[in-house]
CSV table of C-alpha atoms and ligand atoms in Angstrom, one decimal:
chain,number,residue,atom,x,y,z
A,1,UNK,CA,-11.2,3.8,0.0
A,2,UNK,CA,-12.4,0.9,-2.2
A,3,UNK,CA,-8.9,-0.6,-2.9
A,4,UNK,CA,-8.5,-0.4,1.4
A,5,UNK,CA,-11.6,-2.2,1.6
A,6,UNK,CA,-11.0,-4.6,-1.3
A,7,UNK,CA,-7.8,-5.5,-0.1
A,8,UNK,CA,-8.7,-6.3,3.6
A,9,UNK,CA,-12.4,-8.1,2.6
A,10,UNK,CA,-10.4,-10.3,0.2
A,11,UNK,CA,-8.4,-11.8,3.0
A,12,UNK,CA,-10.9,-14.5,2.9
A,13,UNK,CA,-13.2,-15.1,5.7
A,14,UNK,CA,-12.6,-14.5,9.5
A,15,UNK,CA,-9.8,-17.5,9.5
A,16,UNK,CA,-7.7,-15.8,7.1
A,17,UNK,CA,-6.9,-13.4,10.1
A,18,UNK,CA,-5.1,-16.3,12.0
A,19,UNK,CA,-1.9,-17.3,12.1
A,20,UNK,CA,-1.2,-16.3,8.9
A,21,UNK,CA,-3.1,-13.0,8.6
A,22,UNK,CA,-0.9,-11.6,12.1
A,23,UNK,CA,2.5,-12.7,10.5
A,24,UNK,CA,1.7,-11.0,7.3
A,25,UNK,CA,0.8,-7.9,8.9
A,26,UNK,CA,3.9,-8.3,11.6
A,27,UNK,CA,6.1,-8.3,8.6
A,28,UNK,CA,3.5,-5.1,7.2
A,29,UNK,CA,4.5,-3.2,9.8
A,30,UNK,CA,7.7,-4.2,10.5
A,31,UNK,CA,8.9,-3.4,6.9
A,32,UNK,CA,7.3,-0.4,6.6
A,33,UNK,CA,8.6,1.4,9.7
A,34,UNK,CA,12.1,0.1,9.1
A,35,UNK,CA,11.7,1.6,5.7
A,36,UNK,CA,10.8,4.9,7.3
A,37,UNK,CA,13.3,5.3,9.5
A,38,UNK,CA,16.1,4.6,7.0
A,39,UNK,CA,14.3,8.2,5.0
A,40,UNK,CA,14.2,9.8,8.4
A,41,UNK,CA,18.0,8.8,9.1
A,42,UNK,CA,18.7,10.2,5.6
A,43,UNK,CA,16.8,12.9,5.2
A,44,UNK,CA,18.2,14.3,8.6
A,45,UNK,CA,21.7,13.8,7.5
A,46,UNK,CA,21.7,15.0,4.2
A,47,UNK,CA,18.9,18.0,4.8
A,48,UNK,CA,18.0,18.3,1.2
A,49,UNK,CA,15.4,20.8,1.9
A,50,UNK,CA,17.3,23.2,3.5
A,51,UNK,CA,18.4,26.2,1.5
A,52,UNK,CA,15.9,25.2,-0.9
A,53,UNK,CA,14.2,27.9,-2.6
A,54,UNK,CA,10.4,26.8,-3.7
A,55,UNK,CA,9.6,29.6,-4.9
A,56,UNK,CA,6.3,29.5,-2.9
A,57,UNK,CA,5.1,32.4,-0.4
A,58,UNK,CA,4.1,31.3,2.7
A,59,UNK,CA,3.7,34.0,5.3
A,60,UNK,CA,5.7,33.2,8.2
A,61,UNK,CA,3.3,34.1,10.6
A,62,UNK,CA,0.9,32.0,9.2
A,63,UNK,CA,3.3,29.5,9.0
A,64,UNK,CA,4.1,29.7,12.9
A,65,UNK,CA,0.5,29.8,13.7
A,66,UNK,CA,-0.8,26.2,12.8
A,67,UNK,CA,2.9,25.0,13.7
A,68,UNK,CA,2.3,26.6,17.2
A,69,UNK,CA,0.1,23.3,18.2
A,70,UNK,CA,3.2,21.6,19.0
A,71,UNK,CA,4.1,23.5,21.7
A,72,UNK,CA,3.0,21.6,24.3
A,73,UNK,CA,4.4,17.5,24.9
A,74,UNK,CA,6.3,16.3,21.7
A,75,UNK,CA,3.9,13.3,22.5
A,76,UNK,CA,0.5,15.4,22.6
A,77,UNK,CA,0.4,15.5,18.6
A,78,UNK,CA,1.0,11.8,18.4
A,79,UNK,CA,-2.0,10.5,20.8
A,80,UNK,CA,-3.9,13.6,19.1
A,81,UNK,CA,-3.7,12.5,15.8
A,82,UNK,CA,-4.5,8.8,17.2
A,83,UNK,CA,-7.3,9.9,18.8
A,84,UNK,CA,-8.6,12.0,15.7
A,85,UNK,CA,-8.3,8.3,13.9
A,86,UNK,CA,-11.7,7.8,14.9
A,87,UNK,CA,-14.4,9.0,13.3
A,88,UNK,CA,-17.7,10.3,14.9
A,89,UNK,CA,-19.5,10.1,11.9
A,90,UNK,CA,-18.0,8.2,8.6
A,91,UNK,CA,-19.9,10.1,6.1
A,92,UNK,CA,-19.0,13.4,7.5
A,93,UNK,CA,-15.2,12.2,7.3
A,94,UNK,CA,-15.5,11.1,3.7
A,95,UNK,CA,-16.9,14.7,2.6
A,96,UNK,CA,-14.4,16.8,4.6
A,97,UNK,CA,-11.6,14.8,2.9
A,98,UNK,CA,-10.1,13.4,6.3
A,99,UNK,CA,-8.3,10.6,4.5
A,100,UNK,CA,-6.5,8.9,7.9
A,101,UNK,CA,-10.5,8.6,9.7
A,102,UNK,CA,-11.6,7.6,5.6
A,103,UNK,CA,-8.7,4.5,6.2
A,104,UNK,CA,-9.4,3.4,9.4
A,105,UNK,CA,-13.6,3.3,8.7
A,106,UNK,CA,-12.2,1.7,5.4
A,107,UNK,CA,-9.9,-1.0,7.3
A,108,UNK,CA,-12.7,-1.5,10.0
A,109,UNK,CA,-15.3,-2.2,7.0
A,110,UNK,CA,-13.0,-4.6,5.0
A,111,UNK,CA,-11.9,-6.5,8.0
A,112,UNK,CA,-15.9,-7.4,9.2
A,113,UNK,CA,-17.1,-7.7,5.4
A,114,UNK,CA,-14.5,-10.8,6.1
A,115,UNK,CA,-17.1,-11.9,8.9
A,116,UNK,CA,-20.4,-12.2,7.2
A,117,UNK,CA,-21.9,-15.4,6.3
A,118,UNK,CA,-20.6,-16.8,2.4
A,119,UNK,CA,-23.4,-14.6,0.4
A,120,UNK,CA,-23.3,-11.1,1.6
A,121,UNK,CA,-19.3,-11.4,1.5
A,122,UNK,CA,-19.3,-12.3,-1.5
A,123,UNK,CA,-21.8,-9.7,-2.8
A,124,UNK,CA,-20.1,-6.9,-0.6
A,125,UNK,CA,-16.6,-8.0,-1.6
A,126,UNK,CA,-17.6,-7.8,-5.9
A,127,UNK,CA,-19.4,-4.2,-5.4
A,128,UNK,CA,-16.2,-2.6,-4.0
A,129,UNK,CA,-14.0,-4.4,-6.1
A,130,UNK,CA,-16.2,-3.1,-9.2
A,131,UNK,CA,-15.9,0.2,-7.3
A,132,UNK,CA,-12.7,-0.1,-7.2
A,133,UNK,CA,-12.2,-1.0,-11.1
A,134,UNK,CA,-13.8,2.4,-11.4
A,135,UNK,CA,-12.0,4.8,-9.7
A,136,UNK,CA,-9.1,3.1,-11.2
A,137,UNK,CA,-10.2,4.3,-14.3
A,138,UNK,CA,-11.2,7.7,-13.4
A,139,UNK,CA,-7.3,8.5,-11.9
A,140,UNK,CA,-6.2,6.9,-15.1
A,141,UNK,CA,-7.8,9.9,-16.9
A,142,UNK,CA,-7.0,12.6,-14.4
A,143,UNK,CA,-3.3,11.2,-14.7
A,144,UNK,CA,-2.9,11.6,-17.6
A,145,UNK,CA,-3.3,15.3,-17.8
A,146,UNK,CA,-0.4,14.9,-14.8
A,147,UNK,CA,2.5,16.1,-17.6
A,148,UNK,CA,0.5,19.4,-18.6
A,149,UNK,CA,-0.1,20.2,-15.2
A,150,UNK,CA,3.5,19.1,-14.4
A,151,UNK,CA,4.7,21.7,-17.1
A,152,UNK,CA,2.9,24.6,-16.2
A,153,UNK,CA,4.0,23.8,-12.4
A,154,UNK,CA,7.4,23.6,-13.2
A,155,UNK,CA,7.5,26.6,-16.4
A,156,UNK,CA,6.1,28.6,-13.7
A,157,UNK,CA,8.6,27.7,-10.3
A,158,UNK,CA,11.4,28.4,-13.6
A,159,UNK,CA,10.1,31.4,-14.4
A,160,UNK,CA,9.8,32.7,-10.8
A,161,UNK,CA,12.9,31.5,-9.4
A,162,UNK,CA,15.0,30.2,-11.8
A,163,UNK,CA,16.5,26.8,-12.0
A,164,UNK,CA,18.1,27.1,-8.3
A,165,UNK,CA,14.6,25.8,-7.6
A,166,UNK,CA,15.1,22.2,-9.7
A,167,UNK,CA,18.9,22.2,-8.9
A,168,UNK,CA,18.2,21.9,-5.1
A,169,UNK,CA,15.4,18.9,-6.3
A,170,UNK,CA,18.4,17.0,-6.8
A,171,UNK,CA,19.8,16.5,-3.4
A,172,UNK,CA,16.0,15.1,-2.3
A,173,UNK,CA,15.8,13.1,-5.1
A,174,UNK,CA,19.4,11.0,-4.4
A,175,UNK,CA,17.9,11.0,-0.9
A,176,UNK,CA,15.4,9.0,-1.9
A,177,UNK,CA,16.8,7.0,-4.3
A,178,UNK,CA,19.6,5.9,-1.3
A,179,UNK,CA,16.6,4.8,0.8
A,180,UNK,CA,15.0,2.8,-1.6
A,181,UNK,CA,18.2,1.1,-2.2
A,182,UNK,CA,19.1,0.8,1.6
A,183,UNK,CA,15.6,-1.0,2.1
A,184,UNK,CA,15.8,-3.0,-1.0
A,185,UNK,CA,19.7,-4.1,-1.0
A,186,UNK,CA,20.5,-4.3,2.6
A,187,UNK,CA,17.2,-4.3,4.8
A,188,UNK,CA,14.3,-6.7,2.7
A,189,UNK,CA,17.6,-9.1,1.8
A,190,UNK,CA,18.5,-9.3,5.6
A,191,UNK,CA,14.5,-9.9,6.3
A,192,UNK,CA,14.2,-12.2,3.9
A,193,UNK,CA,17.8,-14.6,4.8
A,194,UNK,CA,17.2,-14.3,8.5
A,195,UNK,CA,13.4,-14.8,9.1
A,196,UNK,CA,12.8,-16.3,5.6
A,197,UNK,CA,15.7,-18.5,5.7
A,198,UNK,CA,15.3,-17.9,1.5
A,199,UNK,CA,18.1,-16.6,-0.8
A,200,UNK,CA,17.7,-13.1,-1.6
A,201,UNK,CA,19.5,-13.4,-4.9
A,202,UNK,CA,17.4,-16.5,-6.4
A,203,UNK,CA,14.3,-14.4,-5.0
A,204,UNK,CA,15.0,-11.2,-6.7
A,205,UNK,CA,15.8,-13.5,-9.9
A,206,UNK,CA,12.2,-14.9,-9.9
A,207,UNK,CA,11.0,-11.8,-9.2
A,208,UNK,CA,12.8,-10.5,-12.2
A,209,UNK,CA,9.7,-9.9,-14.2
A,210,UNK,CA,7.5,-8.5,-11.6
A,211,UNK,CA,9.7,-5.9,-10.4
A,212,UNK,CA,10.8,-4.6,-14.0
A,213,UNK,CA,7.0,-4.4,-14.6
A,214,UNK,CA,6.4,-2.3,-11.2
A,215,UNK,CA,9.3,-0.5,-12.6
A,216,UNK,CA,7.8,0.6,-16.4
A,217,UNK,CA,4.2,0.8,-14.9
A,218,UNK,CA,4.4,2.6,-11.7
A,219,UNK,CA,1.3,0.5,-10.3
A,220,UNK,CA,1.6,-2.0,-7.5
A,221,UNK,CA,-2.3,-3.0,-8.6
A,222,UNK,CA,-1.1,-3.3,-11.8
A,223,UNK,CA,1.5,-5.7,-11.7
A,224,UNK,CA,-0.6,-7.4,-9.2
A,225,UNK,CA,-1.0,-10.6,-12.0
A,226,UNK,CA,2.4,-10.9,-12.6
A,227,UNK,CA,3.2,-10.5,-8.9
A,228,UNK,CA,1.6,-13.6,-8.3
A,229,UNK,CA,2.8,-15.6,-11.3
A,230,UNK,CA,6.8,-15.2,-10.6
A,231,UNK,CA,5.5,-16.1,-7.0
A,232,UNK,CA,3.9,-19.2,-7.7
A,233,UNK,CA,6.2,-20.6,-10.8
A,234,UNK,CA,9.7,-18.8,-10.2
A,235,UNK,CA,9.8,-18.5,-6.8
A,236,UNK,CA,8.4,-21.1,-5.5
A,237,UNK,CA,5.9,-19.9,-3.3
A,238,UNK,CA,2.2,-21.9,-2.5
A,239,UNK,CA,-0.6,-20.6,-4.3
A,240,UNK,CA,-2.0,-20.4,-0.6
A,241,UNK,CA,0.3,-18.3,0.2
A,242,UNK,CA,0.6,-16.4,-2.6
A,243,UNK,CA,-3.1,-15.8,-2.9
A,244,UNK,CA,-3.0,-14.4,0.8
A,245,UNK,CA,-0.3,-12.0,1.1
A,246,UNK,CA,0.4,-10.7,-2.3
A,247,UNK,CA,-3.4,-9.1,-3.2
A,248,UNK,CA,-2.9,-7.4,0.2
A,249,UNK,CA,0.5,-6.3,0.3
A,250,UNK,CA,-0.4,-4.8,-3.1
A,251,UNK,CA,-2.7,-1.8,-1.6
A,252,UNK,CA,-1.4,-2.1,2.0
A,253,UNK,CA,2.0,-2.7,2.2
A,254,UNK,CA,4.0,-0.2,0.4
A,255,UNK,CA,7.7,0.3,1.9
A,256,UNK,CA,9.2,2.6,-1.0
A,257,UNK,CA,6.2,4.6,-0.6
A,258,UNK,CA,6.4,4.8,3.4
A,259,UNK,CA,10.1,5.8,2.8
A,260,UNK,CA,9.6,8.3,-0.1
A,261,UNK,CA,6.5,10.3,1.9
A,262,UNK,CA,8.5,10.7,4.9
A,263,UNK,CA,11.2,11.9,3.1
A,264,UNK,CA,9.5,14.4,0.9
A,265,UNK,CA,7.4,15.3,3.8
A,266,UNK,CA,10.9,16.4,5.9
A,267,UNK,CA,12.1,18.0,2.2
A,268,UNK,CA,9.2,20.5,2.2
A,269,UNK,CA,9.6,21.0,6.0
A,270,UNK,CA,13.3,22.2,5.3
A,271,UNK,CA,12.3,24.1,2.4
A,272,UNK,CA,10.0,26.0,4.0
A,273,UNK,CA,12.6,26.5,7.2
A,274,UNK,CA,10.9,24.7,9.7
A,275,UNK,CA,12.7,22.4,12.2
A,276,UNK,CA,10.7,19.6,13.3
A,277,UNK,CA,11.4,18.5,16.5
A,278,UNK,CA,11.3,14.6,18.0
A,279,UNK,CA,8.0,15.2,18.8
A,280,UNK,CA,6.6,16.3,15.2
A,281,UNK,CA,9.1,13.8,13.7
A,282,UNK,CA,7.5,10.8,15.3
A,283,UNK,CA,3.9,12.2,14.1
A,284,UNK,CA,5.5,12.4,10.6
A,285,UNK,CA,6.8,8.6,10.8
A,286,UNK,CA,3.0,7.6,12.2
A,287,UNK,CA,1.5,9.2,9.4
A,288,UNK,CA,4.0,8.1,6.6
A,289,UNK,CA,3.0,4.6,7.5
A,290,UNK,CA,-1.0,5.6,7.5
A,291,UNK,CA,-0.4,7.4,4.0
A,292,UNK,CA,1.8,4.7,2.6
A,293,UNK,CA,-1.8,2.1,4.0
A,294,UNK,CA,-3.9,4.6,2.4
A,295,UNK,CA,-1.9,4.7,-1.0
A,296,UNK,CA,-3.6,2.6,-3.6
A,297,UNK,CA,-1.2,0.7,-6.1
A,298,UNK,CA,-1.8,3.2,-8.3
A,299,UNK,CA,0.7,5.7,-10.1
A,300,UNK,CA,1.4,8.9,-8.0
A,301,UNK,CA,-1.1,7.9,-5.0
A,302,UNK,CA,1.3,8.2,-2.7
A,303,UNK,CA,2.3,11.7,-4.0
A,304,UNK,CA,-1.3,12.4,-3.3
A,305,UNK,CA,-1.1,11.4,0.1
A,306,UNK,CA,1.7,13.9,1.4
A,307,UNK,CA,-0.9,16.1,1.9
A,308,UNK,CA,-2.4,13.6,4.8
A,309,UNK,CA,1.1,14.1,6.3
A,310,UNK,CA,1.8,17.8,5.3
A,311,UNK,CA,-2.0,18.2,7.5
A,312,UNK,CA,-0.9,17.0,10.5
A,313,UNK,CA,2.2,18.5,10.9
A,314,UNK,CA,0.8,21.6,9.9
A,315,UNK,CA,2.6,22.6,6.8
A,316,UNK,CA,1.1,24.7,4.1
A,317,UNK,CA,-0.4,22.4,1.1
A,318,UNK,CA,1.4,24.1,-2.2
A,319,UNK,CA,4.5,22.6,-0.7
A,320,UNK,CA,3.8,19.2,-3.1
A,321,UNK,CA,3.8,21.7,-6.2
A,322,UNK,CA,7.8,21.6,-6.7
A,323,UNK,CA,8.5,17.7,-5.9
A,324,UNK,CA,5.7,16.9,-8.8
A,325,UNK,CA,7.7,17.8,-11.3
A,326,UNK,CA,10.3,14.6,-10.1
A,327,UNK,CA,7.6,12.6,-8.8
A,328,UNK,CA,7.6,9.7,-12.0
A,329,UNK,CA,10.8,8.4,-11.7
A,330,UNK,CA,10.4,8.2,-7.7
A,331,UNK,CA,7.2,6.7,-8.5
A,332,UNK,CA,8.7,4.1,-10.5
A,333,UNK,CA,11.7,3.1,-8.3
A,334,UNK,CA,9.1,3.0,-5.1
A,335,UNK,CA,6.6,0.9,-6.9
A,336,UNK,CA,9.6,-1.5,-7.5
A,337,UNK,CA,10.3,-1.6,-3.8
A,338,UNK,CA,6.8,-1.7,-2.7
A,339,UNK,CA,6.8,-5.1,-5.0
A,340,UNK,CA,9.8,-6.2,-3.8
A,341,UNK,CA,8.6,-5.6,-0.3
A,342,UNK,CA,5.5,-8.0,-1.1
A,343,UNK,CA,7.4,-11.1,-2.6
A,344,UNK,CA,9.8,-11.3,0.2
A,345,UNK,CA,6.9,-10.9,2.3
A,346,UNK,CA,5.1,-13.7,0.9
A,347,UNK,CA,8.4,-16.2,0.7
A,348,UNK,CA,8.5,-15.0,4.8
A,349,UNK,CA,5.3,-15.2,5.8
A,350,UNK,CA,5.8,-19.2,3.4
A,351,UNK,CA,8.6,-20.0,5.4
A,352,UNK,CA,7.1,-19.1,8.7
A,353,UNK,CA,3.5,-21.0,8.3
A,354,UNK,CA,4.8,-23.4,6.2
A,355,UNK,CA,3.1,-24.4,2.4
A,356,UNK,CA,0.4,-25.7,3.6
A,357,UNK,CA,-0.6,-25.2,7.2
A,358,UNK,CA,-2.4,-21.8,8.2
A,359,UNK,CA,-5.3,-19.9,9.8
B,401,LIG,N1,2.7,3.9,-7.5
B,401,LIG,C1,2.8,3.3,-6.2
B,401,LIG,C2,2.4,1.9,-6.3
B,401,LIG,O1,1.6,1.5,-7.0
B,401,LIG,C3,2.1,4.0,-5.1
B,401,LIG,C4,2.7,5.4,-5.0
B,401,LIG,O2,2.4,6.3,-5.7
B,401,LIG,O3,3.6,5.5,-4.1
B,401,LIG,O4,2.9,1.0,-5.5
């Protein structure tokens, strides 16, 4: 919640939501969606997930039960969940864990924080970034007792069902890994030479250092610094620019992420036998892009947030258990394309306002 709000309140007063601001989220969106849709297209050809043994017992009845909501219009669960977006009461949605009503309050807050005159901004805008230092630390800690837990999780799925369990992992694992590359080689490039005008390869060159340190930390936040730098001094971006679209992008716009929770999301679906129709499909590609908004650039947030998806399309929880024990090296190739996804956006979004024009 504080890195939503951080990210949106430091978009600089009200004008930064001009010109600028609707390009950068145009290219957001845009990116993100494209980058789910490549998962779905993949994860519905290759069906990792099916056949899959995860060694979890899920009654089937249950199972039918919260799926039978979607027996009505494929569309019903969609404006549903739209709908439930809302919250009545903020406080209420932030102790019962809703984390899609927790983003939109968070996004709404951020976004009029941007409004208020120069001192409360700027007060508001340092307590949730201090917040936000925070909780960084606190998931620091709880992450790193991430490989015992990991261990146990994976000793115990061994144990159970032997390793058919991890063998099947590694069908949904190269699904992800094509997607990422898909969105990184083919789609960003194409995004970036035909509404950027800029050349992919000199861009990934300048990005060089950024993206190898998205790589080895698994933190969008994190490389956040150096994001900017190659920006600014390699690639050639203004510091206008820069200092616009990259701090956001950082917690908001996370393609690999979008891509990688729609596809695990489908993997668990499989493994647990369920066929999603059109209708829960398109709720799972709506709340991919929520959760991969939601995700702070943090390592294994967006693992976290699977759950958010795994909710609405009402599949048991324990389903996350078995795709934690590959979850680092995803986490490391989607942070990469999540960074890569910010730079071109910011050489875009440059090429589309122009250095120094805006708001
Ligand atoms: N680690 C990712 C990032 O910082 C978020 C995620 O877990 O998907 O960009």
């Amino acid at each position: 919640a504080t890195s939503i709000i951080t990210g949106v309140a430091g978009l600089g007063g009200a004008a930064g939501f001009g010109r600028m601001g609707i390009r950068t989220l145009l290219y957001y969106l845009g990116t993100s969606l494209l980058a789910i849709l490549t998962g779905l297209i993949l994860v519905n050809l290759l069906k990792p997930g099916v056949g899959v043994e995860l060694g979890l017992a899920q009654p089937p009845d249950k199972l039918a039960e919260s799926m039978s909501r979607f027996g009505d219009s494929p569309f019903h669960a969609v404006v549903r969940l739209l709908l439930d977006i809302v919250p009545a009461n903020p406080f209420e949605a932030m102790s019962e864990g809703k984390i899609l009503q927790i983003i939109f309050f968070c996004l709404l807050f951020g976004y009029f924080i941007t409004r208020l005159p120069e001192t409360p901004r700027d007060t508001l805008t340092r307590f949730f970034e201090s917040c936000f230092e925070v909780m960084m630390r606190i998931t620091h800690l709880i992450i790193s007792f991430a490989p015992i837990g990991i261990f146990a999780l994976v000793s115990k799925t061994v144990a159970t069902t032997g390793f058919e369990a991890l063998g099947g992992l590694g069908i949904y694992v190269i699904t992800v890994l094509v997607g990422l590359a898909i969105h990184a080689v083919i789609s960003l490039p194409a995004v970036l030479l035909i509404v950027g005008r800029g050349n992919p390869r000199q861009h990934a060159k300048a990005m060089a250092p950024a993206l190898l340190t998205a790589f080895s930390t698994s933190s969008s936040s994190a490389t956040l610094p150096l994001t900017m730098e190659s920006l600014e001094k390699r690639a050639g971006v203004s510091n206008r620019t820069t200092s616009f679209v990259a701090p956001l992008g950082a917690t908001v716009n996370m393609d690999g992420t979008a891509l990688y929770e729609c596809v695990a999301a489908m993997f668990i679906a499989q493994a647990y036998g369920v066929e999603l129709g059109f209708g829960q499909q398109l709720l799972v590609v709506v709340t991919a892009l929520l959760a991969s908004i939601g995700a702070a650039g943090i390592p294994m947030a967006g693992l976290v947030m699977i759950s958010v998806i795994l909710t609405a399309v009402g599949l048991p929880l324990e389903g996350v258990g078995l795709i934690l024990a590959v979850d680092r090296v995803l986490d490391m190739c989607r942070t990469t394309v999540n960074v890569w996804s910010d730079s071109c956006g910011a050489a875009v979004v440059e090429r589309q306002i122009g250095p120094t024009e805006g708001s």
